């Protein structure tokens, strides 16, 4: 009788561990699919220099689709992004203090959102 009880307890513990591991693996697979950066589009303002520039580069390296808002498209920082970043990063001419430029930037974003992106995942207002 004791042997049977001991075997049932061992079987229960083993099945619990297997179920837990299976749940953890499946959960991680589902979460990584939902948070795949290639389906994330981010708008960052102030990407000519400083923090905006570095955040744009970093998110591009992670695989996000980045719209890098630059005040001066001919600036050194904008040119570096154009040359060094992947094709997922797109430069957007934008002065956030000018309503017409913001409207043009929105039109550009709507026209250039990748397939699978329903809109912006994040906006980082660094300007």
CSV table of N, CA, C and O in Angstrom, one decimal:
chain,number,residue,atom,x,y,z
A,1,UNK,N,0.8,-1.2,0.0
A,1,UNK,CA,0.0,0.0,0.0
A,1,UNK,C,0.9,1.3,0.0
A,1,UNK,O,0.6,2.2,-0.7
A,2,UNK,N,1.9,1.3,0.8
A,2,UNK,CA,2.8,2.4,0.9
A,2,UNK,C,3.5,2.6,-0.4
A,2,UNK,O,3.7,3.8,-0.8
A,3,UNK,N,3.9,1.5,-1.1
A,3,UNK,CA,4.6,1.6,-2.4
A,3,UNK,C,3.7,2.3,-3.4
A,3,UNK,O,4.1,3.1,-4.2
A,4,UNK,N,2.4,1.9,-3.4
A,4,UNK,CA,1.5,2.4,-4.4
A,4,UNK,C,1.3,3.9,-4.2
A,4,UNK,O,1.3,4.7,-5.1
A,5,UNK,N,1.1,4.3,-2.9
A,5,UNK,CA,0.9,5.7,-2.6
A,5,UNK,C,2.2,6.5,-3.0
A,5,UNK,O,2.1,7.6,-3.5
A,6,UNK,N,3.3,6.0,-2.7
A,6,UNK,CA,4.6,6.7,-3.0
A,6,UNK,C,4.7,6.8,-4.5
A,6,UNK,O,5.1,7.9,-5.0
A,7,UNK,N,4.4,5.8,-5.3
A,7,UNK,CA,4.4,5.9,-6.7
A,7,UNK,C,3.4,6.9,-7.3
A,7,UNK,O,3.8,7.7,-8.2
A,8,UNK,N,2.3,7.0,-6.7
A,8,UNK,CA,1.2,8.0,-7.2
A,8,UNK,C,1.7,9.4,-6.9
A,8,UNK,O,1.6,10.3,-7.8
A,9,UNK,N,2.3,9.6,-5.7
A,9,UNK,CA,2.9,10.9,-5.4
A,9,UNK,C,4.0,11.3,-6.4
A,9,UNK,O,4.1,12.4,-6.9
A,10,UNK,N,4.9,10.3,-6.6
A,10,UNK,CA,6.0,10.6,-7.6
A,10,UNK,C,5.5,10.9,-9.0
A,10,UNK,O,6.0,11.8,-9.6
A,11,UNK,N,4.5,10.2,-9.4
A,11,UNK,CA,3.9,10.4,-10.7
A,11,UNK,C,3.2,11.8,-10.8
A,11,UNK,O,3.4,12.5,-11.8
A,12,UNK,N,2.5,12.1,-9.7
A,12,UNK,CA,1.9,13.4,-9.7
A,12,UNK,C,2.9,14.6,-9.7
A,12,UNK,O,2.8,15.5,-10.4
A,13,UNK,N,4.0,14.4,-9.0
A,13,UNK,CA,5.1,15.5,-9.0
A,13,UNK,C,5.7,15.6,-10.3
A,13,UNK,O,5.9,16.7,-10.9
A,14,UNK,N,6.0,14.4,-10.9
A,14,UNK,CA,6.6,14.4,-12.3
A,14,UNK,C,5.7,15.1,-13.3
A,14,UNK,O,6.2,15.9,-14.1
A,15,UNK,N,4.4,14.7,-13.3
A,15,UNK,CA,3.5,15.3,-14.2
A,15,UNK,C,3.3,16.8,-14.0
A,15,UNK,O,3.2,17.6,-15.0
A,16,UNK,N,3.4,17.2,-12.8
A,16,UNK,CA,3.2,18.6,-12.4
A,16,UNK,C,4.4,19.4,-13.0
A,16,UNK,O,4.3,20.5,-13.5
A,17,UNK,N,5.6,18.8,-12.8
A,17,UNK,CA,6.9,19.5,-13.3
A,17,UNK,C,6.8,19.6,-14.9
A,17,UNK,O,7.1,20.6,-15.4
A,18,UNK,N,6.4,18.5,-15.5
A,18,UNK,CA,6.3,18.5,-17.0
A,18,UNK,C,5.3,19.5,-17.5
A,18,UNK,O,5.5,20.2,-18.4
A,19,UNK,N,4.1,19.5,-16.8
A,19,UNK,CA,3.1,20.5,-17.2
A,19,UNK,C,3.6,21.9,-17.0
A,19,UNK,O,3.3,22.8,-17.8
A,20,UNK,N,4.3,22.2,-15.9
A,20,UNK,CA,4.8,23.5,-15.7
A,20,UNK,C,5.8,23.9,-16.7
A,20,UNK,O,5.8,25.1,-17.2
A,21,UNK,N,6.7,23.0,-17.0
A,21,UNK,CA,7.7,23.3,-18.1
A,21,UNK,C,7.1,23.6,-19.4
A,21,UNK,O,7.4,24.5,-20.2
A,22,UNK,N,6.1,22.7,-19.8
A,22,UNK,CA,5.4,22.9,-21.0
A,22,UNK,C,4.7,24.2,-21.1
A,22,UNK,O,4.7,24.9,-22.1
A,23,UNK,N,4.0,24.6,-20.0
A,23,UNK,CA,3.3,25.8,-19.9
A,23,UNK,C,4.3,27.0,-20.1
A,23,UNK,O,4.0,28.0,-20.8
A,24,UNK,N,5.4,26.9,-19.4
A,24,UNK,CA,6.4,28.0,-19.5
A,24,UNK,C,7.0,28.1,-20.9
A,24,UNK,O,7.1,29.2,-21.4
A,25,UNK,N,7.3,27.0,-21.6
A,25,UNK,CA,7.8,27.1,-22.9
A,25,UNK,C,6.8,27.6,-23.9
A,25,UNK,O,7.1,28.5,-24.7
A,26,UNK,N,5.6,27.1,-23.8
A,26,UNK,CA,4.5,27.6,-24.7
A,26,UNK,C,4.2,29.1,-24.5
A,26,UNK,O,4.0,29.9,-25.4
A,27,UNK,N,4.2,29.5,-23.2
A,27,UNK,CA,4.0,30.9,-22.9
A,27,UNK,C,5.0,31.8,-23.4
A,27,UNK,O,4.7,32.9,-24.0
A,28,UNK,N,6.3,31.4,-23.3
A,28,UNK,CA,7.4,32.2,-23.9
A,28,UNK,C,7.3,32.3,-25.4
A,28,UNK,O,7.6,33.3,-26.0
A,29,UNK,N,6.9,31.2,-26.1
A,29,UNK,CA,6.8,31.2,-27.5
A,29,UNK,C,5.7,32.2,-27.9
A,29,UNK,O,5.8,32.9,-28.9
A,30,UNK,N,4.5,32.1,-27.2
A,30,UNK,CA,3.4,33.0,-27.6
A,30,UNK,C,3.8,34.4,-27.3
A,30,UNK,O,3.4,35.3,-28.1
A,31,UNK,N,4.4,34.7,-26.2
A,31,UNK,CA,4.8,36.1,-25.8
A,31,UNK,C,5.8,36.7,-26.8
A,31,UNK,O,5.6,37.8,-27.2
A,32,UNK,N,6.7,35.9,-27.2
A,32,UNK,CA,7.7,36.4,-28.2
A,32,UNK,C,7.1,36.7,-29.5
A,32,UNK,O,7.5,37.6,-30.2
A,33,UNK,N,6.1,35.9,-29.9
A,33,UNK,CA,5.4,36.1,-31.2
A,33,UNK,C,4.6,37.4,-31.1
A,33,UNK,O,4.5,38.1,-32.1
A,34,UNK,N,4.0,37.6,-30.0
A,34,UNK,CA,3.2,38.9,-29.8
A,34,UNK,C,4.0,40.1,-29.7
A,34,UNK,O,3.6,41.2,-30.1
A,35,UNK,N,5.2,40.0,-29.3
A,35,UNK,CA,6.1,41.1,-29.1
A,35,UNK,C,7.2,41.2,-30.1
A,35,UNK,O,8.3,41.7,-29.8
A,36,UNK,N,7.0,40.6,-31.2
A,36,UNK,CA,8.0,40.6,-32.3
A,36,UNK,C,8.3,42.0,-32.8
A,36,UNK,O,7.3,42.7,-33.2
A,37,UNK,N,9.5,42.5,-32.6
A,37,UNK,CA,9.7,43.9,-33.0
A,37,UNK,C,9.5,44.3,-34.4
A,37,UNK,O,9.3,45.4,-34.8
A,38,UNK,N,9.5,43.3,-35.3
A,38,UNK,CA,9.3,43.6,-36.7
A,38,UNK,C,7.9,44.1,-37.0
A,38,UNK,O,7.6,44.7,-38.1
A,39,UNK,N,7.0,43.9,-36.1
A,39,UNK,CA,5.6,44.4,-36.2
A,39,UNK,C,5.3,45.6,-35.4
A,39,UNK,O,4.2,46.0,-35.2
A,40,UNK,N,6.4,46.2,-34.9
A,40,UNK,CA,6.3,47.4,-34.1
A,40,UNK,C,6.9,48.6,-34.9
A,40,UNK,O,8.0,48.6,-35.4
A,41,UNK,N,6.1,49.7,-35.0
A,41,UNK,CA,6.5,50.9,-35.6
A,41,UNK,C,6.6,52.0,-34.5
A,41,UNK,O,5.7,52.2,-33.7
A,42,UNK,N,7.7,52.7,-34.5
A,42,UNK,CA,8.0,53.7,-33.5
A,42,UNK,C,8.3,55.0,-34.2
A,42,UNK,O,9.1,55.1,-35.1
A,43,UNK,N,7.7,56.1,-33.7
A,43,UNK,CA,8.1,57.5,-34.1
A,43,UNK,C,8.9,58.1,-33.0
A,43,UNK,O,8.5,58.2,-31.9
A,44,UNK,N,10.1,58.6,-33.4
A,44,UNK,CA,11.0,59.3,-32.5
A,44,UNK,C,11.3,60.7,-33.0
A,44,UNK,O,11.7,60.8,-34.2
A,45,UNK,N,11.1,61.7,-32.2
A,45,UNK,CA,11.4,63.1,-32.7
A,45,UNK,C,12.8,63.4,-32.1
A,45,UNK,O,13.2,62.8,-31.1
A,46,UNK,N,13.4,64.4,-32.8
A,46,UNK,CA,14.7,64.9,-32.3
A,46,UNK,C,15.8,63.9,-32.5
A,46,UNK,O,16.7,63.7,-31.6
A,47,UNK,N,15.9,63.2,-33.7
A,47,UNK,CA,16.9,62.2,-33.9
A,47,UNK,C,18.1,62.8,-34.6
A,47,UNK,O,19.0,62.0,-35.0
A,48,UNK,N,18.2,64.1,-34.7
A,48,UNK,CA,19.4,64.6,-35.3
A,48,UNK,C,20.7,64.4,-34.4
A,48,UNK,O,21.8,64.1,-34.9
A,49,UNK,N,20.5,64.5,-33.1
A,49,UNK,CA,21.6,64.3,-32.2
A,49,UNK,C,21.1,63.7,-30.9
A,49,UNK,O,19.9,63.5,-30.7
A,50,UNK,N,22.0,63.4,-30.0
A,50,UNK,CA,21.7,63.0,-28.7
A,50,UNK,C,20.9,61.8,-28.4
A,50,UNK,O,21.1,60.7,-29.1
A,51,UNK,N,20.1,61.8,-27.4
A,51,UNK,CA,19.3,60.7,-27.0
A,51,UNK,C,18.4,60.2,-28.1
A,51,UNK,O,18.3,59.0,-28.3
A,52,UNK,N,17.7,61.1,-28.8
A,52,UNK,CA,16.8,60.6,-29.9
A,52,UNK,C,17.6,59.8,-31.0
A,52,UNK,O,17.1,58.8,-31.5
A,53,UNK,N,18.8,60.3,-31.3
A,53,UNK,CA,19.6,59.6,-32.3
A,53,UNK,C,20.0,58.2,-31.8
A,53,UNK,O,19.8,57.2,-32.6
A,54,UNK,N,20.4,58.1,-30.6
A,54,UNK,CA,20.8,56.8,-30.0
A,54,UNK,C,19.6,55.9,-29.8
A,54,UNK,O,19.8,54.7,-30.1
A,55,UNK,N,18.5,56.4,-29.4
A,55,UNK,CA,17.3,55.5,-29.3
A,55,UNK,C,16.9,55.0,-30.6
A,55,UNK,O,16.5,53.8,-30.8
A,56,UNK,N,16.9,55.8,-31.7
A,56,UNK,CA,16.6,55.4,-33.0
A,56,UNK,C,17.5,54.3,-33.5
A,56,UNK,O,17.0,53.3,-34.0
A,57,UNK,N,18.8,54.4,-33.3
A,57,UNK,CA,19.7,53.4,-33.6
A,57,UNK,C,19.5,52.1,-32.9
A,57,UNK,O,19.5,51.0,-33.4
A,58,UNK,N,19.2,52.2,-31.6
A,58,UNK,CA,19.0,51.1,-30.7
A,58,UNK,C,17.8,50.3,-31.1
A,58,UNK,O,17.8,49.1,-31.3
A,59,UNK,N,16.7,51.0,-31.3
A,59,UNK,CA,15.4,50.3,-31.7
A,59,UNK,C,15.5,49.7,-33.1
A,59,UNK,O,15.0,48.6,-33.3
A,60,UNK,N,16.3,50.4,-34.0
A,60,UNK,CA,16.5,49.8,-35.3
A,60,UNK,C,17.3,48.5,-35.2
A,60,UNK,O,17.0,47.5,-35.8
A,61,UNK,N,18.3,48.5,-34.3
A,61,UNK,CA,19.1,47.2,-34.1
A,61,UNK,C,18.3,46.1,-33.5
A,61,UNK,O,18.5,45.0,-33.8
A,62,UNK,N,17.3,46.5,-32.7
A,62,UNK,CA,16.4,45.5,-32.1
A,62,UNK,C,15.4,44.9,-33.1
A,62,UNK,O,14.7,43.9,-32.8
A,63,UNK,N,15.2,45.6,-34.2
A,63,UNK,CA,14.4,45.1,-35.3
A,63,UNK,C,13.1,45.9,-35.4
A,63,UNK,O,12.2,45.5,-36.2
A,64,UNK,N,12.9,47.0,-34.7
A,64,UNK,CA,11.7,47.8,-34.8
A,64,UNK,C,11.7,48.6,-36.1
A,64,UNK,O,12.8,48.9,-36.6
A,65,UNK,N,10.6,48.9,-36.6
A,65,UNK,CA,10.4,49.9,-37.7
A,65,UNK,C,10.5,51.3,-37.1
A,65,UNK,O,9.6,51.6,-36.3
A,66,UNK,N,11.5,52.1,-37.4
A,66,UNK,CA,11.7,53.3,-36.8
A,66,UNK,C,11.5,54.5,-37.8
A,66,UNK,O,12.0,54.5,-38.9
A,67,UNK,N,10.6,55.4,-37.4
A,67,UNK,CA,10.5,56.7,-38.1
A,67,UNK,C,11.2,57.7,-37.3
A,67,UNK,O,10.8,58.1,-36.2
A,68,UNK,N,12.4,58.2,-37.8
A,68,UNK,CA,13.3,59.1,-37.1
A,68,UNK,C,13.0,60.5,-37.6
A,68,UNK,O,13.4,60.9,-38.7
A,69,UNK,N,12.4,61.3,-36.7
A,69,UNK,CA,12.1,62.6,-37.0
A,69,UNK,C,13.3,63.5,-36.8
A,69,UNK,O,13.9,63.5,-35.7
A,70,UNK,N,13.7,64.2,-37.9
A,70,UNK,CA,14.8,65.1,-37.9
A,70,UNK,C,14.4,66.5,-38.3
A,70,UNK,O,13.7,66.7,-39.3
A,71,UNK,N,14.9,67.5,-37.5
A,71,UNK,CA,14.7,68.9,-37.9
A,71,UNK,C,15.4,69.2,-39.1
A,71,UNK,O,14.9,69.9,-40.0
A,72,UNK,N,16.7,68.8,-39.2
A,72,UNK,CA,17.5,69.1,-40.4
A,72,UNK,C,18.0,67.8,-41.1
A,72,UNK,O,18.8,67.1,-40.5
A,73,UNK,N,17.4,67.5,-42.2
A,73,UNK,CA,17.7,66.2,-42.9
A,73,UNK,C,19.2,66.2,-43.4
A,73,UNK,O,19.7,65.1,-43.8
A,74,UNK,N,19.8,67.3,-43.5
A,74,UNK,CA,21.2,67.4,-43.9
A,74,UNK,C,22.2,67.4,-42.8
A,74,UNK,O,23.4,67.4,-43.0
A,75,UNK,N,21.7,67.3,-41.6
A,75,UNK,CA,22.6,67.3,-40.4
A,75,UNK,C,23.5,66.0,-40.4
A,75,UNK,O,23.2,65.0,-41.0
A,76,UNK,N,24.6,66.1,-39.6
A,76,UNK,CA,25.5,64.9,-39.5
A,76,UNK,C,24.8,63.7,-39.0
A,76,UNK,O,24.9,62.6,-39.4
A,77,UNK,N,23.9,63.9,-37.9
A,77,UNK,CA,23.2,62.8,-37.3
A,77,UNK,C,22.2,62.2,-38.3
A,77,UNK,O,22.2,60.9,-38.3
A,78,UNK,N,21.5,63.0,-39.0
A,78,UNK,CA,20.6,62.4,-40.0
A,78,UNK,C,21.3,61.6,-41.0
A,78,UNK,O,20.9,60.5,-41.4
A,79,UNK,N,22.4,62.1,-41.5
A,79,UNK,CA,23.2,61.4,-42.5
A,79,UNK,C,23.8,60.1,-42.0
A,79,UNK,O,23.8,59.1,-42.7
A,80,UNK,N,24.2,60.1,-40.7
A,80,UNK,CA,24.7,58.9,-40.1
A,80,UNK,C,23.6,57.9,-40.0
A,80,UNK,O,23.8,56.7,-40.3
A,81,UNK,N,22.4,58.3,-39.6
A,81,UNK,CA,21.3,57.3,-39.6
A,81,UNK,C,21.0,56.8,-41.0
A,81,UNK,O,20.7,55.6,-41.1
A,82,UNK,N,21.0,57.6,-42.0
A,82,UNK,CA,20.7,57.2,-43.3
A,82,UNK,C,21.7,56.1,-43.8
A,82,UNK,O,21.3,55.2,-44.5
A,83,UNK,N,23.0,56.3,-43.4
A,83,UNK,CA,24.0,55.4,-43.9
A,83,UNK,C,24.1,54.2,-43.1
A,83,UNK,O,24.3,53.1,-43.6
A,84,UNK,N,24.1,54.3,-41.8
A,84,UNK,CA,24.4,53.2,-40.8
A,84,UNK,C,23.2,52.3,-40.5
A,84,UNK,O,23.4,51.2,-40.1
A,85,UNK,N,22.0,52.8,-40.6
A,85,UNK,CA,20.8,52.1,-40.1
A,85,UNK,C,20.3,51.1,-41.2
A,85,UNK,O,20.7,51.2,-42.3
A,86,UNK,N,19.5,50.2,-40.8
A,86,UNK,CA,18.9,49.3,-41.7
A,86,UNK,C,17.8,50.0,-42.5
A,86,UNK,O,17.5,51.1,-42.3
A,87,UNK,N,17.2,49.2,-43.4
A,87,UNK,CA,16.1,49.8,-44.2
A,87,UNK,C,14.8,49.9,-43.4
A,87,UNK,O,13.9,50.6,-43.9
A,88,UNK,N,14.8,49.4,-42.2
A,88,UNK,CA,13.6,49.6,-41.4
A,88,UNK,C,13.5,51.0,-40.8
A,88,UNK,O,12.5,51.4,-40.4
A,89,UNK,N,14.6,51.7,-40.8
A,89,UNK,CA,14.6,53.1,-40.3
A,89,UNK,C,14.4,54.0,-41.4
A,89,UNK,O,15.1,54.0,-42.4
A,90,UNK,N,13.4,54.9,-41.2
A,90,UNK,CA,13.1,55.9,-42.3
A,90,UNK,C,13.2,57.3,-41.6
A,90,UNK,O,12.7,57.5,-40.5
A,91,UNK,N,13.9,58.2,-42.3
A,91,UNK,CA,14.0,59.5,-41.8
A,91,UNK,C,12.8,60.3,-42.2
A,91,UNK,O,12.2,60.2,-43.3
A,92,UNK,N,12.3,61.1,-41.3
A,92,UNK,CA,11.1,62.0,-41.5
A,92,UNK,C,11.5,63.4,-41.2
A,92,UNK,O,11.9,63.7,-40.0
A,93,UNK,N,11.3,64.3,-42.1
A,93,UNK,CA,11.6,65.7,-41.9
A,93,UNK,C,10.5,66.3,-41.1
A,93,UNK,O,9.3,66.2,-41.5
A,94,UNK,N,10.8,66.7,-39.8
A,94,UNK,CA,9.7,67.2,-39.0
A,94,UNK,C,10.2,68.2,-38.0
A,94,UNK,O,11.2,68.0,-37.2
A,95,UNK,N,9.6,69.4,-38.0
A,95,UNK,CA,9.8,70.4,-37.0
A,95,UNK,C,8.5,70.4,-36.2
A,95,UNK,O,7.4,70.8,-36.7
A,96,UNK,N,8.5,69.9,-35.0
A,96,UNK,CA,7.3,69.7,-34.2
A,96,UNK,C,6.6,71.0,-33.8
A,96,UNK,O,5.4,71.0,-33.4
A,97,UNK,N,7.2,72.1,-34.1
A,97,UNK,CA,6.6,73.4,-33.8
A,97,UNK,C,5.8,73.9,-35.0
A,97,UNK,O,5.1,74.9,-34.9
A,98,UNK,N,5.9,73.2,-36.1
A,98,UNK,CA,5.2,73.6,-37.4
A,98,UNK,C,4.1,72.6,-37.7
A,98,UNK,O,4.4,71.5,-38.0
A,99,UNK,N,2.9,73.0,-37.6
A,99,UNK,CA,1.8,72.1,-37.8
A,99,UNK,C,1.8,71.5,-39.2
A,99,UNK,O,1.5,70.3,-39.3
A,100,UNK,N,2.1,72.3,-40.2
A,100,UNK,CA,2.1,71.7,-41.6
A,100,UNK,C,3.1,70.6,-41.7
A,100,UNK,O,2.9,69.6,-42.4
A,101,UNK,N,4.3,70.7,-41.1
A,101,UNK,CA,5.3,69.7,-41.1
A,101,UNK,C,4.9,68.4,-40.4
A,101,UNK,O,5.2,67.3,-40.8
A,102,UNK,N,4.2,68.6,-39.3
A,102,UNK,CA,3.7,67.5,-38.5
A,102,UNK,C,2.6,66.7,-39.3
A,102,UNK,O,2.6,65.5,-39.4
A,103,UNK,N,1.8,67.4,-40.0
A,103,UNK,CA,0.7,66.8,-40.9
A,103,UNK,C,1.4,66.0,-42.0
A,103,UNK,O,1.0,64.9,-42.3
A,104,UNK,N,2.4,66.6,-42.6
A,104,UNK,CA,3.2,65.9,-43.7
A,104,UNK,C,3.8,64.7,-43.1
A,104,UNK,O,3.9,63.6,-43.8
A,105,UNK,N,4.4,64.7,-41.9
A,105,UNK,CA,5.0,63.6,-41.3
A,105,UNK,C,4.0,62.5,-41.1
A,105,UNK,O,4.3,61.3,-41.3
A,106,UNK,N,2.8,62.8,-40.6
A,106,UNK,CA,1.8,61.8,-40.4
A,106,UNK,C,1.4,61.2,-41.7
A,106,UNK,O,1.2,59.9,-41.8
A,107,UNK,N,1.3,61.9,-42.8
A,107,UNK,CA,1.0,61.4,-44.1
A,107,UNK,C,2.0,60.4,-44.5
A,107,UNK,O,1.8,59.3,-45.0
A,108,UNK,N,3.3,60.8,-44.3
A,108,UNK,CA,4.4,59.9,-44.6
A,108,UNK,C,4.4,58.6,-43.9
A,108,UNK,O,4.6,57.5,-44.4
A,109,UNK,N,4.1,58.7,-42.6
A,109,UNK,CA,4.0,57.5,-41.7
A,109,UNK,C,2.9,56.6,-42.2
A,109,UNK,O,3.1,55.4,-42.3
A,110,UNK,N,1.7,57.2,-42.5
A,110,UNK,CA,0.6,56.3,-42.9
A,110,UNK,C,0.9,55.6,-44.2
A,110,UNK,O,0.5,54.5,-44.4
A,111,UNK,N,1.6,56.3,-45.1
A,111,UNK,CA,2.0,55.7,-46.4
A,111,UNK,C,3.1,54.6,-46.3
A,111,UNK,O,3.2,53.8,-47.1
A,112,UNK,N,3.9,54.7,-45.3
A,112,UNK,CA,5.1,53.9,-45.2
A,112,UNK,C,5.1,52.9,-44.0
A,112,UNK,O,6.1,52.3,-43.7
A,113,UNK,N,3.9,52.8,-43.3
A,113,UNK,CA,3.8,51.7,-42.3
A,113,UNK,C,4.0,50.4,-43.0
A,113,UNK,O,3.4,50.1,-44.0
A,114,UNK,N,4.8,49.5,-42.4
A,114,UNK,CA,5.0,48.2,-43.0
A,114,UNK,C,3.7,47.3,-42.8
A,114,UNK,O,2.9,47.6,-42.0
A,115,UNK,N,3.6,46.3,-43.7
A,115,UNK,CA,2.5,45.4,-43.6
A,115,UNK,C,2.5,44.7,-42.3
A,115,UNK,O,3.6,44.3,-41.8
A,116,UNK,N,1.4,44.6,-41.7
A,116,UNK,CA,1.3,43.9,-40.4
A,116,UNK,C,1.2,44.9,-39.2
A,116,UNK,O,0.8,44.6,-38.1
A,117,UNK,N,1.6,46.2,-39.5
A,117,UNK,CA,1.5,47.2,-38.5
A,117,UNK,C,0.2,48.0,-38.7
A,117,UNK,O,-0.1,48.5,-39.7
A,118,UNK,N,-0.5,48.0,-37.6
A,118,UNK,CA,-1.8,48.7,-37.6
A,118,UNK,C,-1.7,50.2,-37.3
A,118,UNK,O,-2.7,50.9,-37.4
A,119,UNK,N,-0.6,50.6,-36.8
A,119,UNK,CA,-0.4,52.0,-36.4
A,119,UNK,C,0.9,52.0,-35.6
A,119,UNK,O,1.7,51.1,-35.6
A,120,UNK,N,1.2,53.2,-35.0
A,120,UNK,CA,2.4,53.3,-34.2
A,120,UNK,C,2.3,52.6,-32.9
A,120,UNK,O,1.2,52.6,-32.2
A,121,UNK,N,3.3,51.9,-32.5
A,121,UNK,CA,3.4,51.2,-31.2
A,121,UNK,C,3.8,52.1,-30.1
A,121,UNK,O,3.4,52.0,-29.0
A,122,UNK,N,4.6,53.1,-30.5
A,122,UNK,CA,5.1,54.1,-29.5
A,122,UNK,C,5.5,55.4,-30.2
A,122,UNK,O,5.9,55.4,-31.4
A,123,UNK,N,5.4,56.5,-29.5
A,123,UNK,CA,5.9,57.8,-29.9
A,123,UNK,C,6.8,58.3,-28.8
A,123,UNK,O,6.5,58.3,-27.6
A,124,UNK,N,8.1,58.6,-29.2
A,124,UNK,CA,9.0,59.1,-28.2
A,124,UNK,C,9.3,60.5,-28.6
A,124,UNK,O,10.0,60.8,-29.6
A,125,UNK,N,8.7,61.5,-27.8
A,125,UNK,CA,8.8,62.9,-28.1
A,125,UNK,C,10.1,63.4,-27.5
A,125,UNK,O,10.0,63.8,-26.3
A,126,UNK,N,11.1,63.5,-28.2
A,126,UNK,CA,12.4,63.9,-27.7
A,126,UNK,C,12.8,65.3,-28.2
A,126,UNK,O,13.8,65.9,-27.8
A,127,UNK,N,12.0,65.9,-29.1
A,127,UNK,CA,12.3,67.2,-29.6
A,127,UNK,C,12.0,68.3,-28.6
A,127,UNK,O,11.1,68.2,-27.8
